[in-house]
Short mmCIF file of C-alpha atoms in Angstrom, two decimals:
data_model
loop_
_atom_site.label_atom_id
_atom_site.label_comp_id
_atom_site.label_asym_id
_atom_site.label_seq_id
_atom_site.Cartn_x
_atom_site.Cartn_y
_atom_site.Cartn_z
CA UNK A 1 102.94 16.37 -23.10
CA UNK A 2 99.37 17.05 -23.39
CA UNK A 3 96.68 17.15 -20.66
CA UNK A 4 94.26 14.48 -20.88
CA UNK A 5 90.87 15.86 -19.58
CA UNK A 6 88.21 13.35 -18.25
CA UNK A 7 84.67 14.39 -18.70
CA UNK A 8 82.14 12.91 -16.46
CA UNK A 9 78.18 13.45 -16.92
CA UNK A 10 76.08 13.78 -13.93
CA UNK A 11 72.18 13.08 -14.20
CA UNK A 12 69.90 15.64 -12.55
CA UNK A 13 72.12 18.68 -12.36
CA UNK A 14 69.44 21.34 -13.21
CA UNK A 15 70.44 24.56 -11.40
CA UNK A 16 73.37 26.52 -9.81
CA UNK A 17 72.57 24.85 -6.41
CA UNK A 18 73.18 21.60 -8.18
CA UNK A 19 76.48 22.70 -9.33
CA UNK A 20 77.36 23.53 -5.76
CA UNK A 21 76.34 20.17 -4.33
CA UNK A 22 78.45 18.42 -7.05
CA UNK A 23 81.37 20.66 -6.12
CA UNK A 24 80.99 19.64 -2.64
CA UNK A 25 81.00 15.93 -3.68
CA UNK A 26 84.53 16.36 -5.30
CA UNK A 27 85.69 18.16 -2.16
CA UNK A 28 84.63 15.26 -0.17
CA UNK A 29 86.69 12.58 -2.25
CA UNK A 30 89.46 15.12 -2.30
CA UNK A 31 89.53 15.71 -6.13
CA UNK A 32 89.79 19.11 -7.42
CA UNK A 33 87.94 19.35 -10.73
CA UNK A 34 88.96 21.66 -13.68
CA UNK A 35 85.18 22.71 -13.96
CA UNK A 36 81.90 21.90 -12.88
CA UNK A 37 78.98 23.00 -15.16
CA UNK A 38 75.48 21.76 -15.55
CA UNK A 39 75.55 18.16 -16.28
CA UNK A 40 79.31 17.91 -16.75
CA UNK A 41 82.39 17.83 -14.73
CA UNK A 42 85.83 18.06 -16.42
CA UNK A 43 88.93 16.54 -14.39
CA UNK A 44 92.61 16.44 -14.92
CA UNK A 45 92.88 12.78 -14.30
CA UNK A 46 90.83 9.65 -14.20
CA UNK A 47 89.29 8.66 -10.78
CA UNK A 48 90.58 5.82 -8.84
CA UNK A 49 88.04 3.01 -8.27
CA UNK A 50 87.85 4.10 -4.61
CA UNK A 51 87.14 7.76 -5.50
CA UNK A 52 84.51 6.76 -8.03
CA UNK A 53 82.94 4.62 -5.55
CA UNK A 54 82.62 7.41 -2.80
CA UNK A 55 81.69 9.96 -5.61
CA UNK A 56 78.69 7.69 -6.73
CA UNK A 57 77.49 7.23 -3.09
CA UNK A 58 77.72 10.97 -2.37
CA UNK A 59 75.87 11.73 -5.68
CA UNK A 60 73.12 9.21 -5.12
CA UNK A 61 72.43 10.28 -1.58
CA UNK A 62 71.91 13.87 -3.10
CA UNK A 63 69.69 12.90 -6.06
CA UNK A 64 72.32 12.90 -8.78
CA UNK A 65 73.99 9.96 -10.72
CA UNK A 66 77.13 9.54 -12.91
CA UNK A 67 76.13 8.42 -16.53
CA UNK A 68 78.29 6.16 -18.50
CA UNK A 69 76.26 5.32 -21.35
CA UNK A 70 76.68 7.54 -24.29
CA UNK A 71 72.97 7.88 -25.29
CA UNK A 72 72.09 8.42 -21.70
CA UNK A 73 74.69 11.09 -21.70
CA UNK A 74 73.12 12.88 -24.60
CA UNK A 75 69.79 12.74 -23.34
CA UNK A 76 71.07 14.51 -20.12
CA UNK A 77 72.81 17.12 -22.32
CA UNK A 78 69.48 17.76 -24.32
CA UNK A 79 67.60 18.02 -21.01
CA UNK A 80 70.41 20.28 -19.53
CA UNK A 81 70.33 22.64 -22.30
CA UNK A 82 66.53 23.06 -22.50
CA UNK A 83 66.21 23.65 -18.66
CA UNK A 84 69.20 26.13 -18.78
CA UNK A 85 67.77 28.01 -21.83
CA UNK A 86 64.27 28.28 -20.11
CA UNK A 87 64.87 28.64 -16.60
CA UNK A 88 68.39 30.25 -16.23
CA UNK A 89 68.64 32.60 -19.08
CA UNK A 90 67.22 36.18 -18.61
CA UNK A 91 66.32 37.45 -20.90
CA UNK A 92 64.59 34.27 -22.56
CA UNK A 93 65.13 34.09 -26.41
CA UNK A 94 61.56 34.26 -27.39
CA UNK A 95 62.48 33.39 -30.90
CA UNK A 96 64.60 30.57 -30.48
CA UNK A 97 64.43 27.66 -33.05
CA UNK A 98 64.79 24.52 -30.77
CA UNK A 99 65.69 22.41 -33.71
CA UNK A 100 68.82 24.67 -35.04
CA UNK A 101 69.73 25.67 -31.34
CA UNK A 102 69.88 22.07 -30.12
CA UNK A 103 71.60 20.86 -33.39
CA UNK A 104 74.13 23.66 -33.16
CA UNK A 105 74.96 22.89 -29.47
CA UNK A 106 75.19 19.30 -29.59
CA UNK A 107 76.59 18.69 -33.14
CA UNK A 108 73.77 16.06 -33.95
CA UNK A 109 70.91 16.17 -36.53
CA UNK A 110 67.75 17.40 -34.79
CA UNK A 111 65.88 14.24 -36.00
CA UNK A 112 68.43 12.03 -34.31
CA UNK A 113 68.33 13.99 -31.11
CA UNK A 114 64.37 14.15 -31.49
CA UNK A 115 63.95 10.24 -31.89
CA UNK A 116 66.68 9.51 -29.31
CA UNK A 117 64.74 11.70 -26.61
CA UNK A 118 61.45 10.21 -27.60
CA UNK A 119 62.66 6.58 -27.21
CA UNK A 120 64.49 7.18 -24.03
CA UNK A 121 62.34 9.66 -22.25
CA UNK A 122 58.77 8.34 -23.28
CA UNK A 123 57.65 11.58 -24.51
CA UNK A 124 58.51 13.82 -27.52
CA UNK A 125 61.18 16.42 -27.18
CA UNK A 126 58.78 19.10 -27.98
CA UNK A 127 56.52 18.01 -25.33
CA UNK A 128 59.34 18.32 -23.03
CA UNK A 129 60.29 21.73 -24.11
CA UNK A 130 56.54 22.76 -23.47
CA UNK A 131 56.44 21.17 -20.15
CA UNK A 132 59.52 23.00 -19.17
CA UNK A 133 57.94 26.44 -20.26
CA UNK A 134 54.94 25.56 -18.37
CA UNK A 135 56.94 25.16 -15.04
CA UNK A 136 58.44 28.42 -15.99
CA UNK A 137 55.11 29.95 -16.51
CA UNK A 138 53.96 28.47 -13.15
CA UNK A 139 56.89 30.33 -11.60
CA UNK A 140 56.11 33.53 -12.94
CA UNK A 141 52.56 33.13 -11.84
CA UNK A 142 53.48 31.91 -8.36
CA UNK A 143 55.59 35.04 -7.57
CA UNK A 144 52.90 37.32 -9.21
CA UNK A 145 55.32 40.03 -10.62
CA UNK A 146 53.97 39.69 -14.34
CA UNK A 147 50.65 39.62 -15.82
CA UNK A 148 49.59 36.61 -18.11
CA UNK A 149 50.00 38.93 -21.04
CA UNK A 150 53.52 39.72 -20.18
CA UNK A 151 54.21 35.92 -19.30
CA UNK A 152 53.04 35.10 -22.70
CA UNK A 153 55.30 37.50 -24.49
CA UNK A 154 58.41 36.89 -22.25
CA UNK A 155 57.98 33.00 -22.95
CA UNK A 156 57.46 33.59 -26.75
CA UNK A 157 53.86 32.47 -27.17
CA UNK A 158 52.14 34.17 -29.95
CA UNK A 159 49.11 35.29 -27.88
CA UNK A 160 47.32 34.85 -24.27
CA UNK A 161 44.96 32.62 -25.84
CA UNK A 162 47.88 30.33 -27.14
CA UNK A 163 49.71 30.36 -23.81
CA UNK A 164 46.34 29.59 -21.98
CA UNK A 165 45.53 26.47 -24.27
CA UNK A 166 49.07 25.07 -23.76
CA UNK A 167 48.73 25.73 -19.95
CA UNK A 168 45.48 24.25 -19.47
CA UNK A 169 46.30 21.07 -21.70
CA UNK A 170 49.45 20.37 -19.56
CA UNK A 171 48.58 21.63 -16.21
CA UNK A 172 44.58 21.02 -16.36
CA UNK A 173 43.59 24.53 -15.57
CA UNK A 174 43.91 27.97 -16.87
CA UNK A 175 46.71 30.31 -15.83
CA UNK A 176 44.24 32.51 -14.00
CA UNK A 177 42.72 29.67 -12.07
CA UNK A 178 46.24 28.39 -11.30
CA UNK A 179 46.92 31.93 -9.76
CA UNK A 180 43.73 31.66 -7.70
CA UNK A 181 44.96 28.04 -6.28
CA UNK A 182 48.47 29.30 -5.47
CA UNK A 183 48.08 28.43 -1.90
CA UNK A 184 48.53 24.75 -2.85
CA UNK A 185 52.46 24.79 -2.84
CA UNK A 186 52.51 21.27 -4.24
CA UNK A 187 51.74 22.69 -7.76
CA UNK A 188 55.39 23.40 -8.54
CA UNK A 189 57.70 20.39 -9.38
CA UNK A 190 61.34 19.85 -9.30
CA UNK A 191 62.77 20.72 -12.75
CA UNK A 192 64.62 17.23 -13.13
CA UNK A 193 60.96 15.37 -12.26
CA UNK A 194 59.56 16.81 -15.44
CA UNK A 195 58.84 14.22 -18.10
#
């Protein structure tokens, strides 16, 4: 007898705290998942209609959503990989080739992934990656532990000028000006809100 594993895909799971909240959702409905990872939950069995309704209610109240559509699931997998790689891996791989990495991880041609992302998210995959990197740069600037030069190196930019140009294009000010305006804590965004 083989064990049939059910996979659920959950939208907006972008950090370890999100994993904790989703685990709580399953505790509340009385289901013990095999695993809960960013964007994905594996179960031994299918959920009953009642469990599914209660899960969906809990997820929605906490800013998450179960995804049924295959393309939407793939979009979330792309976002989760980008966020996990940029925000949760230390050290960040400064020489990452995103096209090869995403293709290898998701087993799809990069052109397909890029086209799907653009059509569903409304921005290119490259723009999304850059925006996520800028949020990580903002985090480094916010905590003021690294110089702009160190941040540029750590995030894989060829120079401080390259980082500054990208930062100004996306954020609307230079990293130095951003550092000066840090008192405005509204400058940081939730990772799942970046599009």
